[in-house]
Amino acid sequence: MKLNRTSFSAVAVLLASVALPGMSHATVTVLGWPGGSEETALRATVEAYNGQSGVTDADKVELLFFNRDGFFDKLQADMAAGSDAFDVNLVATYSIGRYAPYMEPVDLGADAGKVFGESVLKTMQFDGKQYGVPTDLSLHFMYYRKDLVDALMQDDAAKKKYAEIAKEHLGKDLQPKDPDSWTWDDWAATTLYFSKQVNSESPVRYGTVLQMKNLLFNMMVFQSLPRSYGADWMDKEGNVTVDSDAYKTGLELYKKLYDAGASPKDSLSYEYAETNAAYGSGQAATALQWNAAAADLTNAEKTPAVASVTGIVAPPAGPDGRADHIHGLGLGLNKNAKNKEGAVKFLKWLATEDAALLYARNGGSPALAPDVVAKVSKERPDLVKLGEFASKYGYVMNGATSAKALSVYELQAKEFTGYWAGQQNLEDALAHTKAGMQDLLKK
Amino acid sequence: MAIVKRAEGRAYLTPLVGFLLFFLGFPAAVNLVYSISTVSFETLRSPTLSGFGNYAAVLADREFWGAVSFSMRFGTLTALAECLIGLFLAVFLTPLLAKRSYLMAPLMLPLMVAPAMIGLMYRLVLHEFAGPVPYYLFEWFGDSPAFLDVDNAFRTLLVVEILQWTPFAFLLFYMAYAAIPLEVREAASLDGASALKALWWIELPLMLPTLVIAFFIRFIDGFRVFDNVYALTGSGAGGSATSLSIYIYQAFFKGGAIGKAVAASVVLFLASLAVLYGLNWITGRRRR
């Protein structure tokens, strides 16, 4: 009996020695965006937070990551099931409405506006309430080959050929221009000129790389084109306006370029990674791509073929000027959090200038107010461009933060790619999209 | 006298039956309730019964029938091709494998790879700027087809599936072919039957149960395909590569139409049950 008691005590001591250090570890669990620069930046920022003397053991932060594939679906299932496995979770502009029922608004304090600017804070708001700290902003850059465009601008024979192609395929009298003053027609003429199928003398195989896979994120890339022609999901009265002339113009231009061979034949299966590979191979003259690709496409080690000759401008202009889709990733408070107090404390710290600068210096892409971004402009010149494009051209479609926003993108992806693939005509594609959007966006 | 008494048998079986009832029966029951309910992610724990509207919505949905058509074509064509190629390989490689059985290992390798990984692998292999296949096609012929455009995606997906799963059919047929008693072959040979006649009139009939079972297993697997198709093409341009499993996934997670998705899964379950009963009936009839 005595032996048993001794054994029992020994086992208890052993278990306690194993369990107690675990308990003293982080008790604020943060579910972040896995992989890429966002994870690297968050890890470094959290390490700095945990190292602060004022942060007690009970409020230290532990990070949790799972795969990007199906991330938002898994998150939805977890949150709907009332999971308390994490206190702070990732949220994106286009999914705030979907997750708001399972989250709690958070007061970030008055200084957050000075760090990020009100328009960026709005990317994390739903029904007028702040649901998260904006950590990363995503928008699109027009990447182009400076060497090819410069050569075109300096060669009279090439200019003549360019004008002929523009007249034949677009029915317009156009001359080569500096990419920063491109309209969508100028860009289209350039992509046709640099496509072997249209111009056998082109030094590269394709003029552009269109992301046309049936995937919701590709619709975000595409929609800046119709937006610059005045497109919106809904008008002020809440009527769905996807069947507008602006959308028709954008959809037709994509199809025209794809059919003419200005984009790779497999573009209907292309998304982010394929686009980087195609442009990075040196066989495409332009690519409308996410800003996150800038680090790789301008890095000579990662993309030796084009890094030194890649220029970046905002997307081309339409009759309504330039437009650049923006959405933010951020971190917000899970309604079922086990340590709400610690979680709020962390979120408030994350919204301070020091934390935002730390996040930026470690590879994150926060959109910061001009006087704040100036402090990291030497290390992160791309953040200056990010902030500039976001403030000048950034937009969010009317309805794009609603609970069904992701489903709207899914619907558009299916219908629009069906049109581009020649499976249905434009009128049918827009009629199906309109009917579906009316159903999804009805109050 | 029975080796195991009835009561003992029940005692042995109870844990297994309990396990099956809990882990298969409970989700099935929840599925059935959801399929006749109005339910969303917000109301997962409190669905409202609403009759058979979800079934009506599924059966009236042109995309559902498109997905059924895709799955039927995909399942039938891949099962047929895998069985025919597997049979061919089994008959022609048996003499070789009898002497060098270690060759079986590399032939089985494709089965070891997860279907999602196969999808990702071919996404890379077929990519015009990163993949070896288009690279050599451009080198040799100056052009490469669009493997994943809307015209070719179905054929590409078929080939990818067939390349991965033919070894499974081959393995079954090889075992069945090798199990045919030597005396039967010798007797046929003594009676003057040619190799082709022996194959057609003796070996194939003896292998028929395995052929049928392999075909149905491969058909079911092809019919419910998800991973490699989704990794390669998503649901395809305009939804052209939407299998029934992808349809259910999209309706559930992407569209948030939980009742409709679950109703479609019940329809898939009933269809699978019908196929299995059909299989059972065929094998049962042969035994009689």
XYZ file of C-alpha atoms in Angstrom:
731
model
C 0.000 0.000 0.000
C 2.807 2.326 0.958
C 4.560 1.457 -2.234
C 1.399 2.226 -4.157
C 1.096 5.617 -2.516
C 4.706 6.393 -3.241
C 4.303 5.339 -6.826
C 1.158 7.400 -7.136
C 2.920 10.470 -5.760
C 5.856 9.949 -8.070
C 3.576 9.710 -11.081
C 1.725 12.839 -9.945
C 4.976 14.762 -9.591
C 6.129 13.543 -12.982
C 2.839 14.574 -14.625
C 2.914 17.966 -12.920
C 6.462 18.588 -14.051
C 5.399 17.899 -17.607
C 2.084 19.743 -17.494
C 2.894 22.866 -15.519
C 5.424 24.382 -17.906
C 2.821 23.858 -20.610
C 0.260 25.736 -18.567
C 2.657 28.575 -17.988
C 3.098 28.952 -21.740
C 1.019 31.216 -23.962
C -2.622 31.470 -23.158
C -3.666 33.779 -25.994
C -3.864 31.633 -29.107
C -3.751 33.465 -32.417
C -4.844 31.772 -35.637
C -2.850 33.495 -38.386
C -2.643 33.427 -42.188
C -0.319 30.513 -42.921
C 2.727 30.624 -45.151
C 4.327 33.533 -46.933
C 5.390 36.919 -45.654
C 2.355 37.267 -43.376
C 3.374 34.292 -41.240
C 7.017 35.404 -41.044
C 6.040 38.916 -39.988
C 3.510 37.725 -37.431
C 5.986 35.308 -35.861
C 8.569 38.074 -35.425
C 5.985 40.517 -34.061
C 4.609 38.018 -31.565
C 8.112 37.178 -30.396
C 8.682 40.858 -29.657
C 5.324 41.099 -27.850
C 6.043 38.063 -25.679
C 9.467 39.506 -24.829
C 7.995 42.672 -23.315
C 8.339 42.925 -19.552
C 4.746 44.082 -19.096
C 3.255 40.969 -20.679
C 2.465 38.370 -18.025
C 2.845 34.659 -18.670
C -0.932 34.348 -18.785
C -1.135 36.864 -21.647
C 1.690 35.563 -23.776
C 0.736 34.740 -27.340
C 0.995 31.393 -29.074
C 0.539 31.071 -32.802
C -1.537 28.530 -34.656
C -1.417 27.959 -38.409
C -3.104 25.568 -40.778
C -3.076 25.270 -44.548
C -4.160 28.077 -46.915
C -6.174 25.670 -49.045
C -9.777 25.940 -47.965
C -8.700 28.137 -45.028
C -11.887 30.156 -44.882
C -14.102 27.086 -45.232
C -12.343 25.362 -42.361
C -12.463 28.548 -40.308
C -16.187 28.853 -40.961
C -16.801 25.272 -39.846
C -14.685 25.806 -36.713
C -16.330 29.071 -35.737
C -19.835 27.832 -36.457
C -19.117 24.887 -34.163
C -18.229 27.391 -31.399
C -14.552 26.505 -31.335
C -12.465 28.037 -28.558
C -9.227 26.572 -29.883
C -8.086 30.118 -30.702
C -8.751 33.484 -29.077
C -7.804 35.650 -32.036
C -8.534 34.673 -35.621
C -7.723 35.882 -39.085
C -10.359 37.871 -40.912
C -10.403 39.362 -44.401
C -12.391 42.274 -45.814
C -14.448 40.001 -48.064
C -15.290 37.592 -45.243
C -16.035 39.905 -42.328
C -19.765 39.636 -42.826
C -19.472 35.856 -42.867
C -17.593 35.651 -39.579
C -19.043 38.643 -37.709
C -21.725 36.482 -35.993
C -18.948 34.464 -34.342
C -16.719 37.416 -33.457
C -16.802 40.387 -31.094
C -16.036 43.963 -32.127
C -12.904 45.398 -30.588
C -12.033 48.983 -29.637
C -8.536 49.672 -30.931
C -8.253 53.129 -29.366
C -7.962 56.567 -30.935
C -4.351 56.157 -32.068
C -5.155 53.316 -34.472
C -6.596 55.872 -36.902
C -3.327 57.780 -36.888
C -1.328 54.632 -37.629
C -3.424 53.149 -40.418
C -5.735 55.925 -41.603
C -9.508 55.697 -41.477
C -9.943 54.203 -44.972
C -7.719 51.251 -44.076
C -9.438 50.729 -40.721
C -12.689 50.496 -42.709
C -11.438 47.342 -44.453
C -11.921 45.657 -41.065
C -15.342 47.107 -40.300
C -18.786 45.575 -40.647
C -22.033 47.354 -39.831
C -19.952 50.283 -38.594
C -18.100 48.214 -35.973
C -14.379 47.482 -35.873
C -13.829 43.712 -36.053
C -10.077 43.572 -36.422
C -6.636 45.134 -36.694
C -5.647 45.531 -40.362
C -2.323 43.732 -40.686
C -1.849 43.362 -44.442
C -3.347 45.135 -47.402
C -3.661 43.461 -50.766
C -4.117 45.167 -54.099
C -2.864 44.710 -57.630
C 0.140 45.968 -59.504
C 0.598 45.987 -63.252
C 3.979 44.328 -63.708
C 5.605 44.979 -67.059
C 8.885 44.429 -68.860
C 10.695 47.775 -68.968
C 13.214 46.525 -71.542
C 10.533 45.414 -73.991
C 8.410 48.550 -73.644
C 11.466 50.825 -73.935
C 12.575 49.021 -77.086
C 9.086 49.362 -78.559
C 8.975 53.097 -77.818
C 12.306 53.704 -79.542
C 11.718 51.699 -82.722
C 9.713 53.392 -85.491
C 9.066 50.154 -87.384
C 7.804 48.551 -84.181
C 5.537 51.530 -83.512
C 4.072 51.187 -86.997
C 3.409 47.487 -86.422
C 1.873 48.324 -83.040
C -0.505 50.816 -84.646
C -1.519 48.276 -87.298
C -2.267 45.638 -84.660
C -4.253 48.100 -82.543
C -6.323 49.097 -85.581
C -6.913 45.546 -86.738
C -7.790 43.965 -83.372
C -9.187 46.851 -81.342
C -10.378 49.135 -84.145
C -8.525 52.089 -82.615
C -5.673 54.396 -83.608
C -3.138 53.918 -80.839
C 0.531 54.592 -80.328
C 2.836 53.014 -77.705
C 2.794 54.861 -74.387
C 4.575 54.909 -71.079
C 2.884 52.201 -68.908
C 2.098 54.657 -66.140
C -0.272 56.443 -68.522
C -1.815 53.314 -70.083
C -5.520 53.016 -70.607
C -6.879 49.469 -70.815
C -6.873 49.866 -74.617
C -3.184 50.800 -74.574
C -2.444 47.794 -72.410
C -4.499 45.524 -74.693
C -2.690 46.789 -77.788
C 0.656 46.229 -76.052
C -0.264 42.671 -75.050
C -1.357 41.883 -78.612
C 1.841 43.368 -80.034
C 3.947 41.175 -77.721
C 2.086 37.945 -78.569
C 3.671 35.551 -81.027
C 0.279 34.458 -82.328
C -0.511 38.045 -83.372
C 2.974 39.320 -84.079
C 5.439 36.632 -85.110
C 8.333 39.044 -84.508
C 7.496 39.429 -80.822
C 10.531 38.730 -78.595
C 8.297 36.937 -76.056
C 5.592 34.303 -76.439
C 2.748 36.206 -74.783
C 1.743 39.810 -74.150
C 0.210 39.107 -70.757
C -0.849 36.392 -68.311
C -4.540 36.437 -67.490
C -5.662 34.642 -64.339
C -8.834 32.997 -65.620
C -9.249 29.912 -63.434
C -12.668 29.393 -61.920
C -11.509 30.798 -58.599
C -12.951 33.622 -56.542
C -9.629 35.451 -56.082
C -9.270 35.778 -59.852
C -12.458 37.827 -59.930
C -10.820 40.330 -57.611
C -7.946 40.675 -60.067
C -10.307 41.016 -63.012
C -12.842 43.459 -61.605
C -10.562 46.511 -61.554
C -10.963 46.558 -65.351
C -14.766 46.961 -65.381
C -14.533 49.153 -62.272
C -12.478 51.720 -64.183
C -15.382 51.818 -66.650
C -17.770 52.557 -63.762
C -18.837 49.047 -62.713
C -20.267 48.208 -59.297
C -22.052 45.191 -57.804
C -25.052 47.229 -56.726
C -26.296 50.781 -57.074
C -27.223 52.938 -54.079
C -30.746 51.509 -53.984
C -29.371 47.990 -53.702
C -30.171 46.917 -57.270
C -27.653 44.459 -58.725
C -25.849 46.130 -61.630
C -23.501 43.398 -62.801
C -25.087 43.377 -66.264
C -23.767 46.902 -66.933
C -21.897 47.959 -70.058
C -18.797 48.336 -67.883
C -18.793 44.620 -67.001
C -19.535 43.718 -70.625
C -16.550 45.767 -71.806
C -14.209 44.125 -69.297
C -15.408 40.583 -69.961
C -15.210 41.041 -73.725
C -11.692 42.454 -73.554
C -10.436 39.464 -71.536
C -12.031 37.044 -73.997
C -10.662 38.920 -76.978
C -7.123 38.783 -75.615
C -7.404 35.120 -74.625
C -8.862 34.103 -77.986
C -6.202 36.089 -79.843
C -3.436 34.200 -78.016
C -2.215 37.171 -75.977
C -2.298 35.007 -72.830
C -1.133 31.377 -72.373
C -3.496 28.702 -73.682
C -3.927 27.231 -70.217
C -4.911 30.586 -68.701
C -8.284 29.093 -67.796
C -6.426 27.061 -65.153
C -4.142 29.889 -64.004
C -4.095 31.536 -60.628
C -1.463 33.330 -58.538
C 1.342 30.759 -58.711
C 0.959 29.993 -62.422
C 0.978 33.690 -63.229
C 4.215 34.227 -61.317
C 5.784 31.250 -63.102
C 4.669 32.480 -66.527
C 5.775 36.070 -66.047
C 8.933 34.993 -64.236
C 9.935 32.761 -67.154
C 10.520 35.881 -69.252
C 7.939 34.826 -71.845
C 5.242 37.381 -70.980
C 5.433 41.149 -71.357
C 2.905 42.138 -68.663
C 0.938 40.664 -65.786
C -1.779 42.110 -63.595
C -0.914 40.427 -60.328
C -1.207 40.796 -56.544
C 1.226 43.153 -54.809
C 2.442 40.199 -52.729
C 4.266 38.943 -55.829
C 6.460 42.073 -55.992
C 9.034 40.703 -53.560
C 9.585 37.592 -55.705
C 9.265 39.132 -59.164
C 11.823 41.824 -58.389
C 14.223 39.493 -56.596
C 17.118 38.513 -58.874
C 17.720 35.253 -57.003
C 14.142 34.097 -57.190
C 13.286 35.439 -60.646
C 16.570 35.914 -62.489
C 15.021 36.201 -65.957
C 13.018 39.362 -65.308
C 13.790 40.810 -61.856
C 16.056 43.580 -63.118
C 13.763 44.637 -65.962
C 10.405 44.555 -64.192
C 8.526 47.804 -63.753
C 5.487 48.295 -61.518
C 2.592 50.684 -62.076
C -1.012 50.857 -60.939
C -3.621 49.106 -63.127
C -4.448 50.979 -66.370
C -7.155 53.622 -66.567
C -10.656 53.502 -67.971
C -13.079 56.348 -68.621
C -13.580 56.646 -64.838
C -9.849 56.748 -64.120
C -7.799 54.057 -62.475
C -9.217 51.508 -60.040
C -7.407 49.031 -57.814
C -9.236 46.362 -55.813
C -8.174 46.460 -52.164
C -8.862 44.138 -49.322
C -7.239 43.712 -45.997
C -6.220 40.785 -43.883
C -6.402 41.361 -40.171
C -6.781 39.778 -36.781
C -9.927 39.936 -34.671
C -11.512 38.536 -31.509
C -13.239 35.136 -31.421
C -16.564 35.373 -29.545
C -15.767 32.097 -27.778
C -12.221 33.116 -26.816
C -11.038 31.610 -23.540
C -8.812 34.597 -22.745
C -10.644 37.633 -24.083
C -8.827 40.082 -21.862
C -5.417 38.881 -23.011
C -6.576 38.765 -26.625
C -7.858 42.361 -26.574
C -4.628 43.491 -24.949
C -2.641 41.888 -27.781
C -4.900 43.333 -30.498
C -4.618 46.840 -29.049
C -0.841 46.528 -28.970
C -0.852 45.267 -32.550
C -2.633 48.498 -33.582
C 0.123 50.711 -32.176
C 2.701 52.402 -34.369
C 5.612 50.427 -32.897
C 3.935 47.098 -33.587
C 2.877 48.097 -37.114
C 6.426 49.211 -37.961
C 7.840 46.001 -36.519
C 5.400 44.006 -38.615
C 6.386 45.984 -41.724
C 10.121 45.573 -41.096
C 9.663 41.806 -40.856
C 8.045 41.441 -44.263
C 4.372 42.179 -43.589
C 2.413 44.507 -45.867
C 0.455 46.872 -43.650
C -1.056 49.960 -45.258
C 0.211 52.761 -43.085
C -0.531 56.471 -42.861
C 1.977 58.605 -44.871
C 3.942 59.903 -41.877
C 4.166 56.386 -40.406
C 5.207 54.625 -43.625
C 7.922 57.276 -44.071
C 9.722 55.664 -41.129
C 10.189 52.380 -43.057
C 10.380 53.749 -46.583
C 14.067 52.908 -46.929
C 13.655 49.244 -45.980
C 10.234 48.819 -47.617
C 9.837 51.158 -50.623
C 7.022 48.909 -51.910
C 4.910 49.884 -48.901
C 5.013 53.487 -50.063
C 3.599 52.420 -53.433
C 1.052 50.214 -51.678
C -0.170 53.107 -49.567
C -0.196 55.468 -52.541
C -2.187 53.135 -54.823
C -4.588 52.213 -52.028
C -5.372 55.814 -51.183
C -5.593 57.024 -54.811
C -7.242 54.104 -56.606
C -8.443 51.676 -53.920
C -12.103 50.652 -53.940
C -14.433 48.078 -52.421
C -17.464 47.050 -54.482
C -20.851 47.863 -52.953
C -21.818 44.626 -51.171
C -18.311 43.162 -51.084
C -18.134 42.990 -47.285
C -21.539 41.344 -46.902
C -21.980 37.884 -45.416
C -22.362 36.422 -48.917
C -19.505 38.336 -50.577
C -17.383 35.227 -51.050
C -20.316 33.401 -52.595
C -20.791 36.299 -55.021
C -17.168 36.015 -56.106
C -17.622 32.244 -56.483
C -20.680 32.778 -58.648
C -18.935 35.347 -60.837
C -15.923 33.052 -61.202
C -18.087 30.232 -62.448
C -20.194 32.279 -64.845
C -17.461 34.542 -66.199
C -15.023 31.681 -66.807
C -17.868 29.867 -68.561
C -18.117 32.829 -70.947
C -14.359 33.082 -71.468
C -14.197 29.363 -72.197
C -16.928 29.719 -74.815
C -19.437 27.592 -72.927
C -22.069 30.303 -72.790
C -22.585 33.694 -74.378
C -22.089 36.996 -72.602
C -25.787 37.747 -72.141
C -26.458 34.374 -70.517
C -23.413 34.637 -68.289
C -24.482 38.059 -67.035
C -28.128 37.027 -66.653
C -27.111 33.997 -64.524
C -24.728 36.156 -62.477
C -27.358 38.833 -61.927
C -30.010 36.339 -60.835
C -27.581 34.624 -58.466
C -26.329 37.905 -57.008
C -29.873 39.148 -56.441
C -30.511 36.019 -54.433
C -27.240 36.236 -52.493
C -27.333 39.963 -51.760
C -30.995 40.336 -50.866
C -31.433 41.747 -47.381
C -22.429 -28.163 -32.775
C -21.665 -24.516 -33.391
C -18.117 -23.486 -32.557
C -19.296 -20.139 -31.166
C -22.574 -19.958 -29.282
C -25.120 -17.411 -30.441
C -24.845 -15.349 -27.254
C -21.062 -15.329 -27.461
C -21.242 -14.244 -31.067
C -23.469 -11.349 -30.125
C -21.116 -10.356 -27.348
C -18.191 -10.326 -29.762
C -20.080 -8.339 -32.349
C -21.666 -5.760 -30.036
C -18.622 -3.435 -29.750
C -18.149 -3.384 -33.515
C -21.825 -2.757 -34.184
C -21.861 -0.055 -31.517
C -18.814 1.563 -33.073
C -20.371 1.510 -36.540
C -23.707 2.809 -35.296
C -22.056 5.699 -33.507
C -19.472 6.740 -36.065
C -21.459 6.003 -39.220
C -25.024 6.040 -37.975
C -24.877 9.363 -36.150
C -23.539 11.423 -39.077
C -25.969 9.624 -41.386
C -28.882 10.523 -39.103
C -27.730 14.155 -38.875
C -27.392 14.186 -42.658
C -30.941 12.952 -43.077
C -32.267 15.624 -40.691
C -30.294 18.411 -42.408
C -31.467 17.236 -45.829
C -35.074 17.990 -44.884
C -34.286 21.189 -42.985
C -33.595 24.843 -43.518
C -30.134 25.191 -42.054
C -27.148 27.524 -42.299
C -23.812 27.792 -40.548
C -25.466 30.069 -38.001
C -28.194 27.505 -37.250
C -26.220 24.259 -37.387
C -27.459 23.296 -33.916
C -31.052 24.322 -34.451
C -32.174 23.358 -37.980
C -35.810 23.946 -38.916
C -37.612 21.023 -40.561
C -38.884 22.111 -43.950
C -39.864 18.992 -45.897
C -38.339 17.804 -49.133
C -37.620 21.228 -50.645
C -33.873 20.600 -50.630
C -34.319 17.419 -52.667
C -36.567 19.256 -55.111
C -33.978 22.049 -55.415
C -31.201 19.540 -56.051
C -33.159 17.569 -58.627
C -34.182 20.782 -60.441
C -30.629 22.131 -60.492
C -28.992 21.887 -63.940
C -25.581 21.979 -62.258
C -26.433 18.892 -60.220
C -27.240 16.959 -63.373
C -24.106 18.350 -65.013
C -22.127 17.013 -62.062
C -23.903 13.641 -62.257
C -23.096 13.473 -65.965
C -19.427 14.363 -65.318
C -19.125 11.750 -62.571
C -20.860 9.051 -64.641
C -18.645 9.676 -67.672
C -15.530 9.960 -65.554
C -16.300 6.869 -63.474
C -17.253 4.700 -66.453
C -14.398 5.689 -68.747
C -11.680 5.492 -66.105
C -12.951 2.148 -64.750
C -13.124 0.686 -68.269
C -9.687 1.915 -69.264
C -8.061 0.886 -65.972
C -9.579 -2.611 -66.193
C -8.629 -3.133 -69.837
C -5.068 -1.888 -69.418
C -4.747 -3.693 -66.071
C -5.939 -6.931 -67.648
C -3.582 -6.549 -70.577
C -0.640 -5.937 -68.231
C -1.619 -8.815 -65.946
C -1.768 -11.335 -68.801
C 1.426 -10.158 -70.469
C 3.527 -9.479 -67.392
C 2.658 -12.582 -65.380
C 5.489 -14.723 -66.881
C 7.960 -11.923 -66.245
C 6.741 -11.257 -62.706
C 6.852 -14.983 -61.906
C 10.622 -14.808 -62.414
C 11.263 -11.250 -61.191
C 8.701 -10.447 -58.530
C 10.608 -7.345 -57.366
C 9.297 -5.576 -60.484
C 5.925 -5.470 -58.761
C 7.109 -2.706 -56.387
C 7.728 0.033 -58.997
C 4.494 -0.928 -60.759
C 2.602 -0.289 -57.533
C 4.269 3.055 -56.807
C 1.501 5.324 -58.174
C -0.887 3.819 -55.616
C 1.322 5.105 -52.822
C 0.778 8.761 -53.730
C -2.185 10.702 -52.335
C -4.566 11.763 -55.150
C -4.297 15.435 -54.135
C -0.520 15.196 -54.494
C -0.957 13.633 -57.926
C -3.115 16.609 -58.896
C -0.516 19.098 -57.692
C 2.260 17.128 -59.381
C 0.546 17.223 -62.765
C -0.281 20.902 -62.293
C 3.465 21.428 -62.238
C 4.344 18.812 -64.866
C 1.876 20.262 -67.379
C 2.539 23.942 -66.711
C 3.720 25.628 -69.894
C 6.575 27.490 -68.197
C 7.595 25.135 -65.416
C 6.641 21.640 -66.576
C 8.829 19.159 -68.445
C 6.066 17.954 -70.795
C 5.313 21.322 -72.462
C 9.031 22.129 -72.392
C 9.955 19.141 -74.549
C 6.920 19.552 -76.765
C 8.048 23.121 -77.487
C 11.626 21.919 -78.025
C 10.646 19.157 -80.433
C 7.515 20.436 -82.139
C 7.549 24.191 -81.490
C 4.180 24.070 -79.739
C 2.344 22.444 -76.874
C -1.380 21.852 -76.422
C -3.359 23.482 -73.618
C -3.717 20.436 -71.396
C -6.138 22.075 -69.014
C -8.275 24.286 -71.253
C -11.946 23.566 -71.474
C -11.599 21.247 -74.491
C -8.784 19.105 -73.115
C -9.234 19.225 -69.344
C -11.552 16.188 -69.248
C -9.161 14.080 -71.310
C -6.192 15.193 -69.177
C -8.056 14.344 -65.979
C -8.942 10.913 -67.381
C -5.311 10.182 -68.211
C -4.101 11.327 -64.793
C -6.661 9.119 -63.020
C -5.955 6.127 -65.252
C -2.187 6.417 -64.779
C -2.592 6.407 -61.028
C -5.163 3.651 -60.602
C -4.436 1.136 -63.361
C -1.898 -0.562 -61.027
C -4.764 -1.309 -58.638
C -6.721 -3.164 -61.323
C -3.518 -4.789 -62.518
C -2.756 -6.056 -58.998
C -6.186 -7.666 -58.638
C -6.056 -9.231 -62.099
C -2.514 -10.459 -61.642
C -3.501 -12.264 -58.433
C -6.597 -13.745 -60.088
C -4.667 -14.766 -63.192
C -1.858 -16.337 -61.174
C -4.392 -18.215 -59.058
C -5.811 -20.158 -62.017
C -4.737 -23.799 -61.421
C -1.943 -24.985 -63.674
C -3.829 -28.242 -64.397
C -6.637 -26.321 -66.069
C -4.203 -24.638 -68.424
C -2.419 -27.910 -69.084
C -5.682 -29.697 -69.826
C -6.673 -26.932 -72.265
C -3.279 -27.146 -73.902
C -3.529 -30.934 -74.259
C -6.940 -30.477 -75.874
C -5.248 -28.247 -78.444
C -6.569 -24.847 -77.324
C -4.484 -21.942 -78.537
C -3.314 -19.311 -76.000
C -5.973 -16.892 -77.242
C -8.732 -19.487 -76.996
C -7.561 -20.518 -73.513
C -7.642 -16.897 -72.474
C -11.110 -16.224 -73.901
C -12.878 -19.486 -72.956
C -11.087 -20.528 -69.789
C -9.021 -17.863 -68.063
C -11.316 -14.852 -68.514
C -14.429 -16.719 -67.299
C -12.477 -17.859 -64.242
C -11.384 -14.266 -63.615
C -14.831 -12.800 -64.236
C -15.782 -12.191 -60.562
C -12.533 -10.291 -60.053
C -13.100 -8.349 -63.281
C -16.579 -7.336 -62.192
C -15.528 -6.382 -58.674
C -12.501 -4.406 -59.919
C -14.697 -2.552 -62.417
C -17.237 -1.563 -59.781
C -14.627 -0.562 -57.215
C -12.894 1.606 -59.777
C -16.237 2.975 -61.002
C -17.239 4.000 -57.474
C -13.834 5.588 -56.915
C -14.009 7.443 -60.219
C -17.607 8.472 -59.661
C -16.831 10.149 -56.340
C -13.547 11.713 -57.548
C -12.544 14.924 -55.820
C -8.903 15.459 -54.830
C -6.901 15.274 -58.038
C -9.586 17.011 -60.118
C -9.920 19.825 -57.601
C -6.156 20.269 -57.318
C -5.720 20.340 -61.097
C -8.615 22.384 -62.400
C -10.780 23.430 -59.467
C -14.301 22.955 -60.752
C -13.163 23.902 -64.261
C -14.040 26.884 -66.426
C -17.765 27.525 -66.036
C -17.982 24.518 -63.711
C -17.082 22.132 -66.554
C -15.086 19.818 -64.261
C -17.581 19.633 -61.417
C -17.865 16.072 -60.158
C -20.679 15.201 -57.793
C -18.313 15.384 -54.804
C -17.097 18.821 -55.897
C -20.717 19.926 -56.361
C -21.517 18.886 -52.790
C -18.372 20.557 -51.430
C -19.108 23.783 -53.234
C -22.761 23.876 -52.303
C -21.864 23.257 -48.653
C -18.833 25.447 -48.093
C -18.813 27.944 -50.934
C -22.521 28.477 -51.350
C -23.497 27.903 -47.705
C -26.461 25.852 -49.033
C -26.080 23.175 -46.383
C -29.494 21.560 -46.792
C -29.081 21.327 -50.555
C -25.547 19.943 -50.279
C -26.600 17.324 -47.779
C -29.625 16.365 -49.896
C -27.271 15.845 -52.835
C -25.031 13.704 -50.637
C -28.027 11.570 -49.664
C -28.849 11.107 -53.355
C -25.202 10.087 -53.927
C -25.439 7.692 -50.977
C -28.573 6.063 -52.393
C -26.974 5.773 -55.839
C -23.870 4.156 -54.297
C -26.091 1.776 -52.347
C -27.882 0.809 -55.564
C -24.559 0.073 -57.257
C -23.395 -2.022 -54.308
C -26.632 -3.981 -54.257
C -26.248 -4.508 -57.982
C -22.752 -5.803 -57.407
C -23.965 -8.084 -54.637
C -26.749 -9.394 -56.855
C -24.361 -10.167 -59.711
C -21.871 -12.017 -57.515
C -24.715 -13.803 -55.664
C -26.238 -14.958 -58.965
C -22.904 -16.388 -60.058
C -22.595 -18.363 -56.822
C -25.982 -19.978 -57.435
